Coordinates of N, CA and C in Angstrom, one line a residue:
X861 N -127.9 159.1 86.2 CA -127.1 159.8 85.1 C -126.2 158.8 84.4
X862 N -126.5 158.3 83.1 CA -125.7 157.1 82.6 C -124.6 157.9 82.5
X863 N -124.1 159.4 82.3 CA -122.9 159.7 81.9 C -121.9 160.1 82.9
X864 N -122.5 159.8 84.2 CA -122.0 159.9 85.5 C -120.5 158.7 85.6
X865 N -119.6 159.1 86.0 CA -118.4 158.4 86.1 C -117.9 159.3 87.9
X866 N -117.3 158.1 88.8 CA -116.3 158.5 89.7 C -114.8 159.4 89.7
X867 N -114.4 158.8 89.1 CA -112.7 159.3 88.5 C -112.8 160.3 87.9
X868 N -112.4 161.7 87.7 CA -112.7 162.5 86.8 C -111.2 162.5 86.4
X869 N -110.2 161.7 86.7 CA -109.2 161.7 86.0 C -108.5 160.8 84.8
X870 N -109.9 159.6 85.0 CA -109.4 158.7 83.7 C -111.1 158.3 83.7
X871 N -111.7 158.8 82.7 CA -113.0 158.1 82.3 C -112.7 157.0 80.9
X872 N -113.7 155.8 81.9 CA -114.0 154.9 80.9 C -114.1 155.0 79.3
X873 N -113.2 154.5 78.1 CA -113.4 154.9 77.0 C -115.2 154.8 76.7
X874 N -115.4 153.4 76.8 CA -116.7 153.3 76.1 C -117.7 154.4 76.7
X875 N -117.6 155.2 77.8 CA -118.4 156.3 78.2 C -117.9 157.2 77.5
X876 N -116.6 157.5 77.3 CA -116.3 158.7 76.6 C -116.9 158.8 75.2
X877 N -116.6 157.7 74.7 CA -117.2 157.5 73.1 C -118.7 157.9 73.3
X878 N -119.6 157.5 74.1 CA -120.8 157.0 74.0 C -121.1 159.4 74.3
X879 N -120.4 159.5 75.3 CA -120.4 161.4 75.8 C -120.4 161.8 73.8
X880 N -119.1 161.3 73.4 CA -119.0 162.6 72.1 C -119.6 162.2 71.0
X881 N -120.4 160.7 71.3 CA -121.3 160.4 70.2 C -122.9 160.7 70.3
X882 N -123.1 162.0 71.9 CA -124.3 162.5 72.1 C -125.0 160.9 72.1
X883 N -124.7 160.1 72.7 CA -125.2 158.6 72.7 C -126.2 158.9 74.4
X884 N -127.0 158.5 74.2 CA -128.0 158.1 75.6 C -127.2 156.8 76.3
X885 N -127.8 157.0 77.8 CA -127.6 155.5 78.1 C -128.9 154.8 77.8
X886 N -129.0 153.6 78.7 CA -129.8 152.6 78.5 C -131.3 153.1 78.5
X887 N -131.8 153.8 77.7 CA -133.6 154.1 77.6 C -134.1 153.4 77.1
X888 N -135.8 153.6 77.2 CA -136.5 152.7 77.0 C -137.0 153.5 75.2
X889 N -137.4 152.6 74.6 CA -137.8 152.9 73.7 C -139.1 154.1 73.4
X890 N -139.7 153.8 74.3 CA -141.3 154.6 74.8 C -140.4 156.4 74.9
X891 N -139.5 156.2 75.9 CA -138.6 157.5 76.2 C -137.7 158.4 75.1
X892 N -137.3 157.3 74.0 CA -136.5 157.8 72.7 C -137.5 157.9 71.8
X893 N -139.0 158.0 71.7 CA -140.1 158.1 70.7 C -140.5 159.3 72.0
X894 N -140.6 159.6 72.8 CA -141.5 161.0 73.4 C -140.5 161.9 73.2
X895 N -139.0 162.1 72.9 CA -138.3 163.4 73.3 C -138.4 163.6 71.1
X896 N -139.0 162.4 70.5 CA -139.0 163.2 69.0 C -140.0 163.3 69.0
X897 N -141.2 162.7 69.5 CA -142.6 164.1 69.5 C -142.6 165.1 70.3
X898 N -141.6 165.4 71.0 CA -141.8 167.1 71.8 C -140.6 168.1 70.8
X899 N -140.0 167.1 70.0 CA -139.1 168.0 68.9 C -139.7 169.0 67.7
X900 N -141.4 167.5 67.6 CA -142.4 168.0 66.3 C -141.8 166.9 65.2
X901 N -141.3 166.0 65.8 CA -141.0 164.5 64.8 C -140.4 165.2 63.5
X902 N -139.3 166.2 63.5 CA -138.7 166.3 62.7 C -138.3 165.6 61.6
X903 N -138.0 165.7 60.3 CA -137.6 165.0 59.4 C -135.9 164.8 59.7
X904 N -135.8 163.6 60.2 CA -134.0 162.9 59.8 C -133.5 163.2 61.6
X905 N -134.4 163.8 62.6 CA -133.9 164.0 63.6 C -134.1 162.6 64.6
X906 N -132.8 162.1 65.3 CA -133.0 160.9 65.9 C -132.0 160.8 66.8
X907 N -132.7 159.5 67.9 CA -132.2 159.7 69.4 C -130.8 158.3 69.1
X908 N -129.7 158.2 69.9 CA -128.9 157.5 69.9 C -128.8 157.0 71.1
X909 N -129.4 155.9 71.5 CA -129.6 155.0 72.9 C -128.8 153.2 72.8
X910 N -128.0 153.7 74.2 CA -127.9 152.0 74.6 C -128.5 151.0 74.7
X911 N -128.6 149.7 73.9 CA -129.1 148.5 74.3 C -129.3 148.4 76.2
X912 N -130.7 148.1 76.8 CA -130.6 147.9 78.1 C -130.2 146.6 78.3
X913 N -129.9 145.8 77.2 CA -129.8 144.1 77.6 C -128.1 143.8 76.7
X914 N -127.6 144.7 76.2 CA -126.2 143.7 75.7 C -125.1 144.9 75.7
X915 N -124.0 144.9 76.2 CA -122.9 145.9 75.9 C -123.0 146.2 74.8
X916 N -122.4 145.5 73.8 CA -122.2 146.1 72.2 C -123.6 146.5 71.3
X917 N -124.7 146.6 71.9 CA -125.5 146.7 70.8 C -126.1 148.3 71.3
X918 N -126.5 148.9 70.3 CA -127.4 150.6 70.8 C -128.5 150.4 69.2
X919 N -129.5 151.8 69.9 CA -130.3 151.6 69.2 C -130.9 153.0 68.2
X920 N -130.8 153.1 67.2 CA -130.8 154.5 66.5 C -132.5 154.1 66.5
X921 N -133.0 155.2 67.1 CA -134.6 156.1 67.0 C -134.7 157.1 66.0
X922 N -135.3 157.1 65.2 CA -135.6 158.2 64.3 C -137.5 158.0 63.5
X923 N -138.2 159.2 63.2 CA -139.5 159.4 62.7 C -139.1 159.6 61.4
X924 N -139.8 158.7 60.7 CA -140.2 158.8 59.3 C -141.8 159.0 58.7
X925 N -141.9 159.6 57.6 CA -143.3 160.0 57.2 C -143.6 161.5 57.8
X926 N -145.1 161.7 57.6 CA -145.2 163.4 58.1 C -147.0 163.2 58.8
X927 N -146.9 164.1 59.4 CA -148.1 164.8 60.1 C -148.8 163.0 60.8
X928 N -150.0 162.3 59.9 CA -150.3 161.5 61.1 C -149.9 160.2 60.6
X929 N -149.0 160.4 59.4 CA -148.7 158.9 59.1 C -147.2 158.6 59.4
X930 N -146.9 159.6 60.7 CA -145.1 159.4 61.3 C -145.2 157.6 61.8
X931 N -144.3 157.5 61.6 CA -144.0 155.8 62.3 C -142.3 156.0 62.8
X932 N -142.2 154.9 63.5 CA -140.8 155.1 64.4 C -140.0 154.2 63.8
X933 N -138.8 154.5 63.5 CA -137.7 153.1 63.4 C -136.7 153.3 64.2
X934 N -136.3 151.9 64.5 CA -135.3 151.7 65.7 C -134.5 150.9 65.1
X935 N -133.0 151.3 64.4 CA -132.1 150.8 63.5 C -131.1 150.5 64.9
X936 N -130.4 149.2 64.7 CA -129.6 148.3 65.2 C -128.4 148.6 64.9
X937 N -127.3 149.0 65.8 CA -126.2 149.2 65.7 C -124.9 148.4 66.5
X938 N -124.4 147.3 65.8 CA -123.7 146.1 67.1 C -121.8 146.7 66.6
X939 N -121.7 146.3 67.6 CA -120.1 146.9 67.7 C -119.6 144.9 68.0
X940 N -118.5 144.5 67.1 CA -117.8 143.2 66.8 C -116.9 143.6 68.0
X941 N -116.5 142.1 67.9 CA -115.2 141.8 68.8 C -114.1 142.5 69.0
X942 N -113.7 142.8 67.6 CA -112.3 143.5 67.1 C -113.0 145.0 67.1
X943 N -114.4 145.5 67.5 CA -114.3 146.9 68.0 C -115.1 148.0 66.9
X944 N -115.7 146.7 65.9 CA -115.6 147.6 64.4 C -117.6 148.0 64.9
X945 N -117.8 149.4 64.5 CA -119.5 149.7 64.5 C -119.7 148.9 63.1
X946 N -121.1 148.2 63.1 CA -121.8 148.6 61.8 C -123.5 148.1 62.1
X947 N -124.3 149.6 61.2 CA -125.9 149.6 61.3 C -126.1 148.4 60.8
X948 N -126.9 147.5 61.4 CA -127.8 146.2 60.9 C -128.2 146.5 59.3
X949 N -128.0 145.6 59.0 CA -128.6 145.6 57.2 C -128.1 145.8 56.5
X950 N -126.6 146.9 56.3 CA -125.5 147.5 55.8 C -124.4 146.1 56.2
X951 N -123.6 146.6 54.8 CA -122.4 145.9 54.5 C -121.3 146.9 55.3
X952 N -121.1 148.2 55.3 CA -119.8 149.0 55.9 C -119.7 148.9 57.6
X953 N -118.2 149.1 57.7 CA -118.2 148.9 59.3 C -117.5 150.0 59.3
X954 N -117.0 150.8 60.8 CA -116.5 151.6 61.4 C -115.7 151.8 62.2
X955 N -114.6 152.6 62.6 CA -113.8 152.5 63.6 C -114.6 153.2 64.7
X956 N -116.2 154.0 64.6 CA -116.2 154.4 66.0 C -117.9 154.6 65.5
X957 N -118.5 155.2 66.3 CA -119.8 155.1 66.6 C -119.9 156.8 65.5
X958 N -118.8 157.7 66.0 CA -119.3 158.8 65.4 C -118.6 158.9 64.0
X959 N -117.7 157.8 63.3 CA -117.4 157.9 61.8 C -119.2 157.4 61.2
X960 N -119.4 156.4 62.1 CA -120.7 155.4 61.1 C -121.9 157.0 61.3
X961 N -122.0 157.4 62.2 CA -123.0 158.7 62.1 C -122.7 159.6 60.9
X962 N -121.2 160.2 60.9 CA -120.8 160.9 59.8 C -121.1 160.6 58.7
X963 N -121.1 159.0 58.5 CA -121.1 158.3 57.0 C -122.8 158.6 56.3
X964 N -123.6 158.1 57.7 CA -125.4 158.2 57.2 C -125.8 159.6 57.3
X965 N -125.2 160.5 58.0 CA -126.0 161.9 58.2 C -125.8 162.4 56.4
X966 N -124.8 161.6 55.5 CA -124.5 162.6 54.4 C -124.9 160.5 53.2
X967 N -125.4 160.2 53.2 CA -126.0 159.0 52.7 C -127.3 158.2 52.6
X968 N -127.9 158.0 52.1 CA -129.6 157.9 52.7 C -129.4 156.4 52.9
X969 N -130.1 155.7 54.1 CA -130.4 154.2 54.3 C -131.7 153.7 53.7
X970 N -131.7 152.8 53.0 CA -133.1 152.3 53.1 C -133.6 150.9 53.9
X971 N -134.4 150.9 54.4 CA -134.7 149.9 55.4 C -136.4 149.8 55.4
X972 N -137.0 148.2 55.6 CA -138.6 147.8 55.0 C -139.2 148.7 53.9
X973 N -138.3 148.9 52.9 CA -138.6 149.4 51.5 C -139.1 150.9 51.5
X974 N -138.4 151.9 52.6 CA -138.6 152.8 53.0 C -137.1 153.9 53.1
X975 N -136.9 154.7 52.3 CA -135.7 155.3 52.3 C -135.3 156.6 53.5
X976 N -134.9 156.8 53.9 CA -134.4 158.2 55.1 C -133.5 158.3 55.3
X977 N -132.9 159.5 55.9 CA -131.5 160.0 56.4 C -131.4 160.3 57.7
X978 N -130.3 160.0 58.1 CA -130.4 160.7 59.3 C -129.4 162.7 59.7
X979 N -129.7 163.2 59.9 CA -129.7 164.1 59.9 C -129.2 165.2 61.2
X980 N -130.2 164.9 61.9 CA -128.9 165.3 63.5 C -130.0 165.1 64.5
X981 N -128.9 164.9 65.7 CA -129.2 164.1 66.6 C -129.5 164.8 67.7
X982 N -130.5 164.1 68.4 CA -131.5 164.6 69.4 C -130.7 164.5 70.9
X983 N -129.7 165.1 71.0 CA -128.7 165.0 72.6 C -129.1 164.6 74.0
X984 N -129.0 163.7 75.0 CA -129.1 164.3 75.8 C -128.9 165.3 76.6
X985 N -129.7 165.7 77.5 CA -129.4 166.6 78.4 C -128.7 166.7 79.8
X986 N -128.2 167.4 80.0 CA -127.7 167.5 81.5 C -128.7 167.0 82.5
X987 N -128.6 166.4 83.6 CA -129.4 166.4 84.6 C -131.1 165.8 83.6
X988 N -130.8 165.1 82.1 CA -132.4 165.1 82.3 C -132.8 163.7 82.8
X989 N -133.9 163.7 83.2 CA -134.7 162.9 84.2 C -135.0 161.8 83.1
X990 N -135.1 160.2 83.7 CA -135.4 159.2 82.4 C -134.9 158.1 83.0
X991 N -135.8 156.7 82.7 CA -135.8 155.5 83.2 C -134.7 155.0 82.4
X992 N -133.7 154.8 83.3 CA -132.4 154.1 82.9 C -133.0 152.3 82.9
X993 N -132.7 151.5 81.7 CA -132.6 150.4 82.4 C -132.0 149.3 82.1
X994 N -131.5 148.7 83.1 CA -130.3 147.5 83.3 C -131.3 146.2 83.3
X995 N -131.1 145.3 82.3 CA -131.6 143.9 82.4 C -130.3 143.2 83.0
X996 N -130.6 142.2 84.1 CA -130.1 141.1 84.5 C -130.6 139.8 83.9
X997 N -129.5 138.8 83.7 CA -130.4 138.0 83.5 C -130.3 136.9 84.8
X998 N -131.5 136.3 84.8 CA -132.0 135.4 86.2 C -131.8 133.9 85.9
X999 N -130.2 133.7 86.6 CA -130.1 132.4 86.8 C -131.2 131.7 87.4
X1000 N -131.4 132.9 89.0 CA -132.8 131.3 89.4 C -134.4 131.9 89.3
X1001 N -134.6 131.9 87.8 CA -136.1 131.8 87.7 C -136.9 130.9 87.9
X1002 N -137.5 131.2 88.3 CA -139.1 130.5 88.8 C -139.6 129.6 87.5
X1003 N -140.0 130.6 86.3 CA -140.9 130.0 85.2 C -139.9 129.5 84.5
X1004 N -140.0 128.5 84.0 CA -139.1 128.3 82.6 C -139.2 128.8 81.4
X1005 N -138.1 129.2 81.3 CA -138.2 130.1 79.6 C -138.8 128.7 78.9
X1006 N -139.6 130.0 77.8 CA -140.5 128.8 76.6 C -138.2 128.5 75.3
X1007 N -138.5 127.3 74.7 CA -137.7 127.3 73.7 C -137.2 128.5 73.0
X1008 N -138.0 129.0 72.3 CA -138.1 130.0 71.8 C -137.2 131.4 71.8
X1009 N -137.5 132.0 73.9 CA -136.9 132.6 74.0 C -135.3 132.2 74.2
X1010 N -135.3 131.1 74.3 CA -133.4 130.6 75.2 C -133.0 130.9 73.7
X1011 N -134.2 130.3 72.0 CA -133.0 130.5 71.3 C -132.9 131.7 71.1
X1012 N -133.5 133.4 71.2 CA -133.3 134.5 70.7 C -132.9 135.2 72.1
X1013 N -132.3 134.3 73.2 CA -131.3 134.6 74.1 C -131.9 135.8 75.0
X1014 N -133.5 136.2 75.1 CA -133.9 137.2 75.7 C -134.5 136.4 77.1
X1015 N -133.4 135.8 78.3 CA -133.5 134.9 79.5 C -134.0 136.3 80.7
X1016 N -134.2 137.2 79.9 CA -135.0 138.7 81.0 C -136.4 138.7 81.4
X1017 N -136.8 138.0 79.8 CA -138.3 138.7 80.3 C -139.0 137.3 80.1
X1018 N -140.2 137.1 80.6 CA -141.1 135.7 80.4 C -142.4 136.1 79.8
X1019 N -143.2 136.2 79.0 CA -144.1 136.3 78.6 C -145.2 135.3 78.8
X1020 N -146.7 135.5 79.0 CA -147.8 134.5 78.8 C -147.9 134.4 77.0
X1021 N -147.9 133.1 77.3 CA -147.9 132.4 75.7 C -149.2 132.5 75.4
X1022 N -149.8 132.6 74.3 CA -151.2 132.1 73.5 C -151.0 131.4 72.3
X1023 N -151.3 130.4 72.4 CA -151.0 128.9 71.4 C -151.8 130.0 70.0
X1024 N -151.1 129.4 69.3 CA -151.4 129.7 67.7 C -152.6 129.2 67.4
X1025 N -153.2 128.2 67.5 CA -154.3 127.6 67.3 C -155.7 128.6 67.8
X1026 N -154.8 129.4 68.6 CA -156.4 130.4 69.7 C -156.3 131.6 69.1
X1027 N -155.8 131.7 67.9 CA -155.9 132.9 67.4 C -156.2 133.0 66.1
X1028 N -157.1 133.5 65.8 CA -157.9 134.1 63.7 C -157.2 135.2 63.5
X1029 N -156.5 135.3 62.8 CA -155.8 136.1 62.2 C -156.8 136.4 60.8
X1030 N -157.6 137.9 61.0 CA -158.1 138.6 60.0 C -157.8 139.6 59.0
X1031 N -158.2 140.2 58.8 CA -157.7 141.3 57.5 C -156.6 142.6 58.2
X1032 N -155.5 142.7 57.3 CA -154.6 142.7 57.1 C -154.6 144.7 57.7
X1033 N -153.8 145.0 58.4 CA -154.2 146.7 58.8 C -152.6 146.7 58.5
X1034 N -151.5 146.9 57.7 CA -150.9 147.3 57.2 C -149.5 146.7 57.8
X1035 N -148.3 147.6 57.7 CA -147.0 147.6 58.0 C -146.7 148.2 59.2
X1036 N -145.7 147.8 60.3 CA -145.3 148.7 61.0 C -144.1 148.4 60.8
X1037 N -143.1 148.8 62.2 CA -141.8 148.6 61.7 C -141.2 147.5 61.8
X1038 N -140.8 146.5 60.7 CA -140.4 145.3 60.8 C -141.4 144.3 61.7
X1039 N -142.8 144.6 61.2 CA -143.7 143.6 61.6 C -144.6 144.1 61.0
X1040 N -145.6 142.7 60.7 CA -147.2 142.8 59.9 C -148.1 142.9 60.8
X1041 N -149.0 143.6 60.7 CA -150.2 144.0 61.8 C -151.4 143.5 60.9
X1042 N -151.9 142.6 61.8 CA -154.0 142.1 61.9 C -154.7 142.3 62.4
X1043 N -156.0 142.5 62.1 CA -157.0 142.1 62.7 C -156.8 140.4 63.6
X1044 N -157.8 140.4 64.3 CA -157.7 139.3 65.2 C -158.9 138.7 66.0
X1045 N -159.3 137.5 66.5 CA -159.8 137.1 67.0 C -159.4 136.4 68.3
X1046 N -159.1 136.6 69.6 CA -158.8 135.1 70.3 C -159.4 134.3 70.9
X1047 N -159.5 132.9 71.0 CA -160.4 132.5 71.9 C -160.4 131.6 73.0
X1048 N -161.0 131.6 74.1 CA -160.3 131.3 75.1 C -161.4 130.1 75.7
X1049 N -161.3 129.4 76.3 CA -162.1 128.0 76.8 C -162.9 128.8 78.1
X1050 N -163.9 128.8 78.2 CA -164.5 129.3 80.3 C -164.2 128.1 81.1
X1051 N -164.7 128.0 82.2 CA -164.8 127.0 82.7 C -165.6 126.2 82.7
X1052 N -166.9 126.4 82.0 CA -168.1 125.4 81.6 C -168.1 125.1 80.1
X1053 N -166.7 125.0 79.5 CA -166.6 124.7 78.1 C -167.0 125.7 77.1
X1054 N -167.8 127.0 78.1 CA -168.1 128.4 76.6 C -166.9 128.8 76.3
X1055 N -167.3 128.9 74.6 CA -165.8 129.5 74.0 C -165.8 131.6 74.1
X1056 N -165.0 131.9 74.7 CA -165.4 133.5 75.1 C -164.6 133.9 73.5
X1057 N -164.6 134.9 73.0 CA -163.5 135.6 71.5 C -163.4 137.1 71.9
X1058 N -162.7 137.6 71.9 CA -162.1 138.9 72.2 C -161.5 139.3 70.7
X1059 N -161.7 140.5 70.3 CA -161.0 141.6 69.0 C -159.6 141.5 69.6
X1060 N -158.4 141.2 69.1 CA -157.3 141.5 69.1 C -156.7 142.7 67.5
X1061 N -155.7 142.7 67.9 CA -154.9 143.3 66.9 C -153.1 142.5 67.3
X1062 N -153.2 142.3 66.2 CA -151.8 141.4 65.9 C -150.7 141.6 65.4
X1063 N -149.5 141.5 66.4 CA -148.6 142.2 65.4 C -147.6 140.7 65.2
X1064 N -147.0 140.7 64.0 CA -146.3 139.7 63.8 C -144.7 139.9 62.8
X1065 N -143.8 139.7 63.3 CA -142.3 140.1 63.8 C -142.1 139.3 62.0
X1066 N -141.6 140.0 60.8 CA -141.9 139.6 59.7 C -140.6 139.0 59.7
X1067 N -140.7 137.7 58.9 CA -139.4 136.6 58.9 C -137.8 136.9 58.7
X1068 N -138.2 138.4 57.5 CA -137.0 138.7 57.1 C -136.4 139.9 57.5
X1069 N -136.8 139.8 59.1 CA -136.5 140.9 59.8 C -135.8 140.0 61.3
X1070 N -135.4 139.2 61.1 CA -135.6 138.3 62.5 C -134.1 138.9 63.3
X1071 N -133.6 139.7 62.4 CA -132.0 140.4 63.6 C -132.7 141.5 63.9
X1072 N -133.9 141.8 64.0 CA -134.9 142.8 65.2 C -135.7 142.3 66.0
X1073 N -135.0 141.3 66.4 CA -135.7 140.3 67.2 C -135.9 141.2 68.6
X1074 N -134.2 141.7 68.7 CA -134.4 142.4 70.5 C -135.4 143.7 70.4
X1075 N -135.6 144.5 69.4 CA -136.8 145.3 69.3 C -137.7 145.0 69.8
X1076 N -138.2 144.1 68.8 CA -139.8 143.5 68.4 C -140.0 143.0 70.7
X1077 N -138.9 142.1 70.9 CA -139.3 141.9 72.4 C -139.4 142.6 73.4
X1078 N -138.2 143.8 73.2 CA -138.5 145.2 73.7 C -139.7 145.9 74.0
X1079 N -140.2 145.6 72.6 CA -141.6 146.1 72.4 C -143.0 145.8 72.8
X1080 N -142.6 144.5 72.9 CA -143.8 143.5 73.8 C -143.7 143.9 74.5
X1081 N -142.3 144.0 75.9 CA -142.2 144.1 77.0 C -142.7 145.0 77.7
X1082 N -142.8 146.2 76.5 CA -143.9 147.7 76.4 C -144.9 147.3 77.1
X1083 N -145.7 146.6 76.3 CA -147.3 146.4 75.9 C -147.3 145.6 77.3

């Protein structure tokens, strides 16, 4: 139960904020996209979830488009030093999580040249059931983080690399969210020097999207 507290005589502010801003705790993404397909992927309806990897950051879920061309966006919301909310991509900041709601439920965002509102929010439930989860990060790992990850500071997860060179990037299967999707080829050495190639599909994290970095790895971490 993220909204579980001991004391019932002095609860933690940031829980209390996170209670009256119908905020989730730490879910998975997979979990804030299934409770808006059992809603019927309403128009402007979206889940309000904690970052599982950073105190100040949460993540607005909401379905855009209709019937089979719905796609998901996961809008970034970091709270500064001095305490102030503000959505990724926007200029305005906030004294609290539920003024910055107030402001977009009556203002439309646009984000990857795609306009929406948000509208009202998908609560949790009492008692509902749902993979809470806490990233640590692992001073004593085994693998060495690639470069890469130490500089987009995600020391949680390790992924198997595939060099750039082992992959054909083919014709183009459209937009998703804050990444370009391909066709693909990859190809891999045997042991007797045959080159094996496998159909991929490629998704690639588009340059001017790079403060959705923790998404996009989120997302992997999915797959």
């Amino acid at each position: 139960d993220a909204h579980h507290y001991l004391c019932k005589d002095v609860v933690p502010p940031h829980l209390l904020e996170a209670i009256e801003s119908y905020c989730h705790g730490p879910i998975s993404m997979e979990f804030a996209i299934s409770k808006l397909r059992k809603s019927g992927n309403q128009r402007g309806l979206f889940v309000l979830r904690c970052s599982p990897k950073e105190f100040n950051k949460y993540f607005l879920t909401l379905a855009v488009g209709a019937y089979e061309d719905v796609e998901y966006k996961h809008c970034l919301i970091t709270r500064s030093e001095n305490g102030d909310y503000n959505l990724s991509g926007t200029k305005r900041s906030f004294r609290s999580l539920q003024e910055l709601l107030k402001c977009y439920q009556k203002e439309t965002v646009k984000s990857d040249g795609v306009i929406f509102q948000f509208s009202r929010c998908c609560s949790p439930k009492a008692k509902e059931k749902s993979s809470l989860l806490v990233c640590r990060s692992h001073r004593g790992l085994e693998v060495p983080l690639s470069p890469s990850l130490q500089r987009h500071n995600i020391s949680q997860m390790v992924f198997h690399k595939i060099k750039k060179e082992d992959l054909d990037l083919g014709e183009s299967q459209g937009q998703g969210t804050f990444t370009k999707i391909f066709k693909g080829i990859r190809k891999e050495q045997g042991d007797y020097g045959e080159t094996h190639k496998t159909e991929v599909i490629v998704k690639v994290l588009d340059k001017a999207h790079r403060n959705y970095s923790e998404s996009f790895f989120e997302a992997a971490s999915m797959m």
